[in-house]
Amino acid sequence: MVRAAFLTERTTLAQPAVCAGIGLHTGARVRMVLKPASAGSGIMFERTDLDLADRRIPARYDLVRSTDLGTTIINEDGASVSTVEHLMAAFAGLGVDDVLVELDGPEIPAMDGSSMPFIELLQHAGLKTHPVPRRAIRVLKPVEVELGGRRAVFLPSVQPAIDVSIDFDNAVIGRQQYRFEVSPKAFCEDIAAARTFGFRRDYETLLKAGLARGGSMDNAIVLDDSGVANPEGLRFADEFVRHKALDALGDLYLAGAPILGLYQASRPGHGINNVALRALLADASAYKMVSLSEMAETSGGRMARG
């Protein structure tokens, strides 16, 4: 199912979809149900296992409370959901605007460590549009941030794009750079299957910090002294930087709308992705909300298609 990059109407699921798996960091088994939602409701998570007055957590950048090896959002009553970025990337990649995500645990299932299982889940459910205009955030001027040696900038661009670079002191990874123009075709073919990764030497430290309890070669690329430990090897020669682009797309979709602009990041991570998004949306002169149908008309059909 390949769709245009600029859907002009809000999109939801045609029918519910269900999957289950363990959380990458909690190790907890979670059942997840994706349900169609009304136009304008946005992406909403609900913790069905909690006995709280408000069990729903909107997918919003200003509710991000932790970015330690994943993005966690928390509502005012303390309901939280962690590692949302791979699912959010799937929603962004296919242009899903309105969906209710029910979870009976604290973390999104890791699946294989990429967004591809979620893409397949959404494609199986099918998508449908509401007769409601879709809006986007258009970047009007550069907005740049730095955080702990990391750098990110939003730049004006009619075509949404992500350009990331990484530099690891590791022979397998080294320096890598990747840019893609955001569209369903580009995401599904070039980004969605890229898996998260980690180093075996860090495993014990992560466990002591309460992280990676569900991590394995089934849901991550594992690197050791000999290189890639996974028997199947890599899916792309530069799978590592492609996954960073995937993470960025998911983190940025917490803006609540697609971003019409170029996001460039050096050594990106969940922390700086959120800091950059907060900086952009804190400056009213740096962006404006636009109708995608109007943008498509004024571009004369030049917008990228998936």
mmCIF file of C-alpha atoms in Angstrom:
data_model
loop_
_atom_site.group_PDB
_atom_site.id
_atom_site.type_symbol
_atom_site.label_atom_id
_atom_site.label_comp_id
_atom_site.label_asym_id
_atom_site.label_seq_id
_atom_site.Cartn_x
_atom_site.Cartn_y
_atom_site.Cartn_z
ATOM 1 C CA MET A 1 0.000 0.000 0.000
ATOM 2 C CA VAL A 2 1.829 3.125 -1.205
ATOM 3 C CA ARG A 3 0.195 6.463 -0.522
ATOM 4 C CA ALA A 4 0.931 10.047 -1.545
ATOM 5 C CA ALA A 5 3.417 11.877 0.670
ATOM 6 C CA PHE A 6 0.983 14.724 1.261
ATOM 7 C CA LEU A 7 -2.387 13.309 2.253
ATOM 8 C CA THR A 8 -4.835 16.194 2.274
ATOM 9 C CA GLU A 9 -7.408 14.593 4.585
ATOM 10 C CA ARG A 10 -6.954 13.200 8.080
ATOM 11 C CA THR A 11 -6.346 9.469 8.170
ATOM 12 C CA THR A 12 -7.185 6.695 10.603
ATOM 13 C CA LEU A 13 -7.427 2.892 10.547
ATOM 14 C CA ALA A 14 -10.144 1.078 8.623
ATOM 15 C CA GLN A 15 -10.406 -1.549 11.370
ATOM 16 C CA PRO A 16 -8.680 -2.501 14.640
ATOM 17 C CA ALA A 17 -5.335 -4.299 14.644
ATOM 18 C CA VAL A 18 -3.732 -6.351 17.424
ATOM 19 C CA CYS A 19 -0.216 -7.485 18.253
ATOM 20 C CA ALA A 20 1.737 -8.600 21.321
ATOM 21 C CA GLY A 21 5.344 -8.800 22.381
ATOM 22 C CA ILE A 22 7.827 -7.830 25.056
ATOM 23 C CA GLY A 23 9.127 -4.372 25.841
ATOM 24 C CA LEU A 24 12.738 -3.747 24.860
ATOM 25 C CA HIS A 25 13.648 -2.154 28.185
ATOM 26 C CA THR A 26 11.059 -3.435 30.679
ATOM 27 C CA GLY A 27 10.988 -6.998 29.383
ATOM 28 C CA ALA A 28 7.258 -6.978 30.172
ATOM 29 C CA ARG A 29 4.876 -8.765 27.821
ATOM 30 C CA VAL A 30 2.363 -6.337 26.369
ATOM 31 C CA ARG A 31 -0.751 -6.695 24.236
ATOM 32 C CA MET A 32 -1.372 -3.703 21.973
ATOM 33 C CA VAL A 33 -4.600 -2.863 20.137
ATOM 34 C CA LEU A 34 -4.715 -0.112 17.509
ATOM 35 C CA LYS A 35 -8.217 1.269 17.021
ATOM 36 C CA PRO A 36 -9.774 3.739 14.566
ATOM 37 C CA ALA A 37 -10.377 7.187 16.052
ATOM 38 C CA SER A 38 -12.493 10.205 15.175
ATOM 39 C CA ALA A 39 -11.112 13.036 13.065
ATOM 40 C CA GLY A 40 -9.035 15.479 15.064
ATOM 41 C CA SER A 41 -8.581 13.199 18.075
ATOM 42 C CA GLY A 42 -4.921 12.665 17.225
ATOM 43 C CA ILE A 43 -2.789 9.760 18.424
ATOM 44 C CA MET A 44 -3.752 8.676 21.924
ATOM 45 C CA PHE A 45 -2.292 5.951 24.143
ATOM 46 C CA GLU A 46 -4.365 4.277 26.851
ATOM 47 C CA ARG A 47 -2.974 2.116 29.663
ATOM 48 C CA THR A 48 -5.827 -0.346 30.178
ATOM 49 C CA ASP A 49 -3.952 -2.044 33.037
ATOM 50 C CA LEU A 50 -3.950 1.018 35.300
ATOM 51 C CA ASP A 51 -6.558 2.091 37.842
ATOM 52 C CA LEU A 52 -6.222 5.848 37.406
ATOM 53 C CA ALA A 53 -8.661 8.700 36.844
ATOM 54 C CA ASP A 54 -6.952 9.393 33.520
ATOM 55 C CA ARG A 55 -5.344 6.432 31.788
ATOM 56 C CA ARG A 56 -4.920 8.200 28.451
ATOM 57 C CA ILE A 57 -1.656 9.779 27.327
ATOM 58 C CA PRO A 58 -1.740 12.036 24.239
ATOM 59 C CA ALA A 59 1.194 11.576 21.869
ATOM 60 C CA ARG A 60 2.664 15.027 22.558
ATOM 61 C CA TYR A 61 6.196 16.364 22.679
ATOM 62 C CA ASP A 62 5.503 18.374 25.847
ATOM 63 C CA LEU A 63 4.603 15.182 27.752
ATOM 64 C CA VAL A 64 8.028 13.629 27.143
ATOM 65 C CA ARG A 65 9.606 12.983 30.559
ATOM 66 C CA SER A 66 12.451 10.599 29.705
ATOM 67 C CA THR A 67 14.672 10.123 26.655
ATOM 68 C CA ASP A 68 17.058 7.525 28.116
ATOM 69 C CA LEU A 69 17.490 5.058 25.211
ATOM 70 C CA GLY A 70 13.881 5.628 24.233
ATOM 71 C CA THR A 71 11.089 8.203 24.433
ATOM 72 C CA THR A 72 8.651 8.042 27.348
ATOM 73 C CA ILE A 73 5.507 10.170 27.658
ATOM 74 C CA ILE A 74 3.601 10.692 30.910
ATOM 75 C CA ASN A 75 0.251 12.351 31.685
ATOM 76 C CA GLU A 76 -0.618 14.434 34.774
ATOM 77 C CA ASP A 77 -1.994 11.395 36.633
ATOM 78 C CA GLY A 78 1.247 9.480 36.177
ATOM 79 C CA ALA A 79 0.145 7.130 33.401
ATOM 80 C CA SER A 80 3.091 6.521 31.096
ATOM 81 C CA VAL A 81 4.123 4.642 27.991
ATOM 82 C CA SER A 82 7.723 4.151 26.943
ATOM 83 C CA THR A 83 9.647 3.479 23.735
ATOM 84 C CA VAL A 84 6.965 5.102 21.587
ATOM 85 C CA GLU A 85 9.309 6.199 18.787
ATOM 86 C CA HIS A 86 9.192 3.129 16.492
ATOM 87 C CA LEU A 87 5.391 3.046 16.464
ATOM 88 C CA MET A 88 5.223 6.832 16.058
ATOM 89 C CA ALA A 89 7.600 6.534 13.090
ATOM 90 C CA ALA A 90 5.225 4.040 11.466
ATOM 91 C CA PHE A 91 2.315 6.446 11.960
ATOM 92 C CA ALA A 92 4.373 9.299 10.517
ATOM 93 C CA GLY A 93 5.657 7.213 7.624
ATOM 94 C CA LEU A 94 2.168 6.201 6.479
ATOM 95 C CA GLY A 95 0.502 9.484 7.422
ATOM 96 C CA VAL A 96 -1.784 8.197 10.200
ATOM 97 C CA ASP A 97 -3.295 11.105 12.150
ATOM 98 C CA ASP A 98 -5.976 9.667 14.427
ATOM 99 C CA VAL A 99 -5.670 6.374 16.326
ATOM 100 C CA LEU A 100 -6.248 4.990 19.806
ATOM 101 C CA VAL A 101 -3.438 2.727 21.047
ATOM 102 C CA GLU A 102 -4.534 0.480 23.916
ATOM 103 C CA LEU A 103 -1.809 -1.177 25.992
ATOM 104 C CA ASP A 104 -2.009 -3.521 28.973
ATOM 105 C CA GLY A 105 1.573 -2.747 29.965
ATOM 106 C CA PRO A 106 4.108 0.072 30.283
ATOM 107 C CA GLU A 107 5.971 -0.154 26.993
ATOM 108 C CA ILE A 108 5.325 -0.544 23.264
ATOM 109 C CA PRO A 109 6.196 -4.093 22.124
ATOM 110 C CA ALA A 110 9.707 -4.159 20.663
ATOM 111 C CA MET A 111 8.794 -6.616 17.888
ATOM 112 C CA ASP A 112 11.992 -6.912 15.792
ATOM 113 C CA GLY A 113 13.451 -3.558 16.878
ATOM 114 C CA SER A 114 12.300 -1.683 13.779
ATOM 115 C CA SER A 115 9.069 -0.108 12.501
ATOM 116 C CA MET A 116 8.393 -2.727 9.837
ATOM 117 C CA PRO A 117 6.119 -4.969 11.971
ATOM 118 C CA PHE A 118 3.983 -1.915 12.742
ATOM 119 C CA ILE A 119 3.868 -0.952 9.059
ATOM 120 C CA GLU A 120 2.645 -4.456 8.236
ATOM 121 C CA LEU A 121 0.073 -4.248 11.045
ATOM 122 C CA LEU A 122 -1.267 -0.949 9.713
ATOM 123 C CA GLN A 123 -1.325 -2.201 6.150
ATOM 124 C CA HIS A 124 -3.264 -5.300 7.234
ATOM 125 C CA ALA A 125 -5.836 -3.123 9.057
ATOM 126 C CA GLY A 126 -6.057 -0.716 6.131
ATOM 127 C CA LEU A 127 -6.346 3.055 6.294
ATOM 128 C CA LYS A 128 -9.287 5.343 5.642
ATOM 129 C CA THR A 129 -9.596 9.116 5.407
ATOM 130 C CA HIS A 130 -11.966 11.521 7.127
ATOM 131 C CA PRO A 131 -13.397 14.447 5.119
ATOM 132 C CA VAL A 132 -11.436 16.808 7.369
ATOM 133 C CA PRO A 133 -8.490 18.884 6.116
ATOM 134 C CA ARG A 134 -5.043 17.745 7.213
ATOM 135 C CA ARG A 135 -2.701 20.409 8.544
ATOM 136 C CA ALA A 136 1.055 20.539 8.931
ATOM 137 C CA ILE A 137 3.761 22.573 10.651
ATOM 138 C CA ARG A 138 5.692 24.603 8.090
ATOM 139 C CA VAL A 139 9.186 25.691 9.165
ATOM 140 C CA LEU A 140 9.723 29.390 8.341
ATOM 141 C CA LYS A 141 13.263 30.019 9.590
ATOM 142 C CA PRO A 142 16.246 28.062 10.955
ATOM 143 C CA VAL A 143 15.988 26.856 14.546
ATOM 144 C CA GLU A 144 19.181 25.302 15.927
ATOM 145 C CA VAL A 145 19.961 23.603 19.240
ATOM 146 C CA GLU A 146 22.943 21.877 20.852
ATOM 147 C CA LEU A 147 22.956 19.337 23.650
ATOM 148 C CA GLY A 148 25.990 17.549 25.049
ATOM 149 C CA GLY A 149 27.999 17.678 21.833
ATOM 150 C CA ARG A 150 24.973 16.902 19.696
ATOM 151 C CA ARG A 151 23.556 19.390 17.225
ATOM 152 C CA ALA A 152 20.221 19.670 15.430
ATOM 153 C CA VAL A 153 18.576 22.273 13.228
ATOM 154 C CA PHE A 154 15.245 22.754 11.488
ATOM 155 C CA LEU A 155 15.461 24.476 8.104
ATOM 156 C CA PRO A 156 12.706 25.697 5.778
ATOM 157 C CA SER A 157 11.802 23.185 3.049
ATOM 158 C CA VAL A 158 8.499 22.470 1.339
ATOM 159 C CA GLN A 159 9.459 18.805 1.104
ATOM 160 C CA PRO A 160 9.827 17.199 4.555
ATOM 161 C CA ALA A 161 13.229 15.554 4.920
ATOM 162 C CA ILE A 162 15.518 14.131 7.590
ATOM 163 C CA ASP A 163 19.316 14.250 7.328
ATOM 164 C CA VAL A 164 21.279 12.577 10.123
ATOM 165 C CA SER A 165 24.903 11.681 10.701
ATOM 166 C CA ILE A 166 26.570 9.516 13.352
ATOM 167 C CA ASP A 167 30.158 8.909 14.413
ATOM 168 C CA PHE A 168 30.978 5.903 16.594
ATOM 169 C CA ASP A 169 34.371 4.686 17.737
ATOM 170 C CA ASN A 170 33.553 1.295 16.289
ATOM 171 C CA ALA A 171 34.945 -0.312 13.137
ATOM 172 C CA VAL A 172 31.550 -1.624 12.013
ATOM 173 C CA ILE A 173 29.707 1.680 12.408
ATOM 174 C CA GLY A 174 32.265 4.493 12.145
ATOM 175 C CA ARG A 175 30.920 7.593 10.410
ATOM 176 C CA GLN A 176 27.641 7.300 8.559
ATOM 177 C CA GLN A 177 25.265 9.851 7.035
ATOM 178 C CA TYR A 178 21.800 9.392 5.591
ATOM 179 C CA ARG A 179 19.145 11.684 4.158
ATOM 180 C CA PHE A 180 15.657 10.792 3.023
ATOM 181 C CA GLU A 181 12.701 12.797 1.839
ATOM 182 C CA VAL A 182 9.744 11.711 3.917
ATOM 183 C CA SER A 183 7.149 9.759 1.961
ATOM 184 C CA PRO A 184 5.457 6.395 2.508
ATOM 185 C CA LYS A 185 7.481 4.834 -0.325
ATOM 186 C CA ALA A 186 10.842 6.062 0.975
ATOM 187 C CA PHE A 187 10.004 5.151 4.545
ATOM 188 C CA CYS A 188 8.734 1.644 3.794
ATOM 189 C CA GLU A 189 11.554 0.782 1.389
ATOM 190 C CA ASP A 190 14.546 2.503 2.959
ATOM 191 C CA ILE A 191 13.931 3.195 6.651
ATOM 192 C CA ALA A 192 11.205 1.097 8.304
ATOM 193 C CA ALA A 193 13.207 -2.154 8.501
ATOM 194 C CA ALA A 194 16.276 -0.587 10.157
ATOM 195 C CA ARG A 195 16.662 -2.011 13.682
ATOM 196 C CA THR A 196 17.815 -0.492 16.918
ATOM 197 C CA PHE A 197 21.312 -1.488 18.045
ATOM 198 C CA GLY A 198 23.476 -1.852 21.113
ATOM 199 C CA PHE A 199 26.856 -3.063 22.351
ATOM 200 C CA ARG A 200 27.252 -6.304 24.277
ATOM 201 C CA ARG A 201 29.836 -4.620 26.539
ATOM 202 C CA ASP A 202 27.134 -2.236 27.813
ATOM 203 C CA TYR A 203 24.557 -4.918 28.590
ATOM 204 C CA GLU A 204 25.280 -5.420 32.309
ATOM 205 C CA THR A 205 25.382 -1.660 32.909
ATOM 206 C CA LEU A 206 22.038 -1.222 31.177
ATOM 207 C CA LEU A 207 20.466 -4.003 33.228
ATOM 208 C CA LYS A 208 21.616 -2.351 36.457
ATOM 209 C CA ALA A 209 19.988 0.871 35.220
ATOM 210 C CA GLY A 210 16.712 -0.974 34.624
ATOM 211 C CA LEU A 211 17.090 -0.945 30.843
ATOM 212 C CA ALA A 212 17.384 -3.552 28.057
ATOM 213 C CA ARG A 213 15.667 -6.244 30.147
ATOM 214 C CA GLY A 214 13.892 -7.494 27.044
ATOM 215 C CA GLY A 215 16.755 -6.906 24.639
ATOM 216 C CA SER A 216 18.082 -9.728 22.467
ATOM 217 C CA MET A 217 19.217 -10.440 18.930
ATOM 218 C CA ASP A 218 15.526 -10.963 18.130
ATOM 219 C CA ASN A 219 14.837 -7.227 18.574
ATOM 220 C CA ALA A 220 18.180 -5.459 18.160
ATOM 221 C CA ILE A 221 21.490 -5.500 16.339
ATOM 222 C CA VAL A 222 24.070 -6.625 18.890
ATOM 223 C CA LEU A 223 27.683 -5.574 18.435
ATOM 224 C CA ASP A 224 30.571 -7.328 20.174
ATOM 225 C CA ASP A 225 34.349 -7.428 19.756
ATOM 226 C CA SER A 226 34.018 -9.490 16.581
ATOM 227 C CA GLY A 227 31.474 -7.203 14.930
ATOM 228 C CA VAL A 228 27.756 -7.867 14.347
ATOM 229 C CA ALA A 229 26.758 -10.834 16.497
ATOM 230 C CA ASN A 230 23.397 -11.438 14.794
ATOM 231 C CA PRO A 231 23.703 -14.536 12.558
ATOM 232 C CA GLU A 232 21.679 -12.879 9.775
ATOM 233 C CA GLY A 233 23.934 -9.821 9.692
ATOM 234 C CA LEU A 234 22.712 -6.376 8.675
ATOM 235 C CA ARG A 235 19.668 -5.503 6.592
ATOM 236 C CA PHE A 236 21.454 -2.437 5.158
ATOM 237 C CA ALA A 237 25.167 -1.678 5.128
ATOM 238 C CA ASP A 238 24.317 1.574 6.934
ATOM 239 C CA GLU A 239 21.458 0.204 9.034
ATOM 240 C CA PHE A 240 22.681 2.089 12.109
ATOM 241 C CA VAL A 241 22.244 5.604 10.715
ATOM 242 C CA ARG A 242 18.995 4.633 9.006
ATOM 243 C CA HIS A 243 17.629 3.631 12.389
ATOM 244 C CA LYS A 244 18.630 7.029 13.770
ATOM 245 C CA ALA A 245 16.585 8.597 10.965
ATOM 246 C CA LEU A 246 13.667 6.322 11.934
ATOM 247 C CA ASP A 247 13.933 7.400 15.570
ATOM 248 C CA ALA A 248 14.011 11.070 14.574
ATOM 249 C CA LEU A 249 10.884 10.744 12.448
ATOM 250 C CA GLY A 250 9.025 9.084 15.317
ATOM 251 C CA ASP A 251 10.179 11.591 17.926
ATOM 252 C CA LEU A 252 9.275 14.550 15.717
ATOM 253 C CA TYR A 253 5.774 13.208 15.058
ATOM 254 C CA LEU A 254 5.030 13.994 18.706
ATOM 255 C CA ALA A 255 4.502 17.513 17.345
ATOM 256 C CA GLY A 256 0.999 16.287 16.522
ATOM 257 C CA ALA A 257 1.325 16.977 12.797
ATOM 258 C CA PRO A 258 3.819 16.406 9.975
ATOM 259 C CA ILE A 259 6.622 18.953 9.736
ATOM 260 C CA LEU A 260 7.252 20.647 6.415
ATOM 261 C CA GLY A 261 10.950 21.308 6.748
ATOM 262 C CA LEU A 262 14.382 19.737 6.784
ATOM 263 C CA TYR A 263 15.620 18.281 10.079
ATOM 264 C CA GLN A 264 19.400 17.942 10.203
ATOM 265 C CA ALA A 265 21.049 16.314 13.196
ATOM 266 C CA SER A 266 24.606 15.363 14.082
ATOM 267 C CA ARG A 267 24.881 12.475 16.550
ATOM 268 C CA PRO A 268 21.111 12.525 17.079
ATOM 269 C CA GLY A 269 19.325 10.962 20.010
ATOM 270 C CA HIS A 270 15.880 11.084 21.589
ATOM 271 C CA GLY A 271 16.954 13.889 23.909
ATOM 272 C CA ILE A 272 18.073 16.348 21.278
ATOM 273 C CA ASN A 273 15.170 15.410 18.995
ATOM 274 C CA ASN A 274 12.784 16.535 21.738
ATOM 275 C CA VAL A 275 14.828 19.628 22.626
ATOM 276 C CA ALA A 276 14.836 20.692 18.960
ATOM 277 C CA LEU A 277 11.092 20.159 18.638
ATOM 278 C CA ARG A 278 10.411 22.170 21.799
ATOM 279 C CA ALA A 279 12.625 24.990 20.495
ATOM 280 C CA LEU A 280 10.821 25.095 17.154
ATOM 281 C CA LEU A 281 7.338 25.154 18.655
ATOM 282 C CA ALA A 282 8.319 27.661 21.356
ATOM 283 C CA ASP A 283 9.089 30.271 18.672
ATOM 284 C CA ALA A 284 5.859 31.431 17.089
ATOM 285 C CA SER A 285 7.813 33.201 14.350
ATOM 286 C CA ALA A 286 9.608 29.996 13.322
ATOM 287 C CA TYR A 287 6.603 28.105 11.999
ATOM 288 C CA LYS A 288 2.995 28.312 10.934
ATOM 289 C CA MET A 289 0.199 25.796 10.576
ATOM 290 C CA VAL A 290 -0.782 25.227 6.950
ATOM 291 C CA SER A 291 -3.379 23.260 5.030
ATOM 292 C CA LEU A 292 -1.801 20.428 3.068
ATOM 293 C CA SER A 293 -4.457 20.684 0.370
ATOM 294 C CA GLU A 294 -3.539 24.346 -0.157
ATOM 295 C CA MET A 295 0.168 23.481 -0.167
ATOM 296 C CA ALA A 296 -0.419 20.794 -2.794
ATOM 297 C CA GLU A 297 -2.300 23.260 -5.004
ATOM 298 C CA THR A 298 0.288 26.039 -4.739
ATOM 299 C CA SER A 299 3.180 23.647 -5.403
ATOM 300 C CA GLY A 300 1.695 22.769 -8.789
ATOM 301 C CA GLY A 301 2.050 19.039 -8.103
ATOM 302 C CA ARG A 302 5.766 19.307 -7.342
ATOM 303 C CA MET A 303 5.454 17.782 -3.869
ATOM 304 C CA ALA A 304 7.048 14.377 -3.583
ATOM 305 C CA ARG A 305 4.738 11.447 -4.013
ATOM 306 C CA GLY A 306 5.124 8.034 -2.418
#
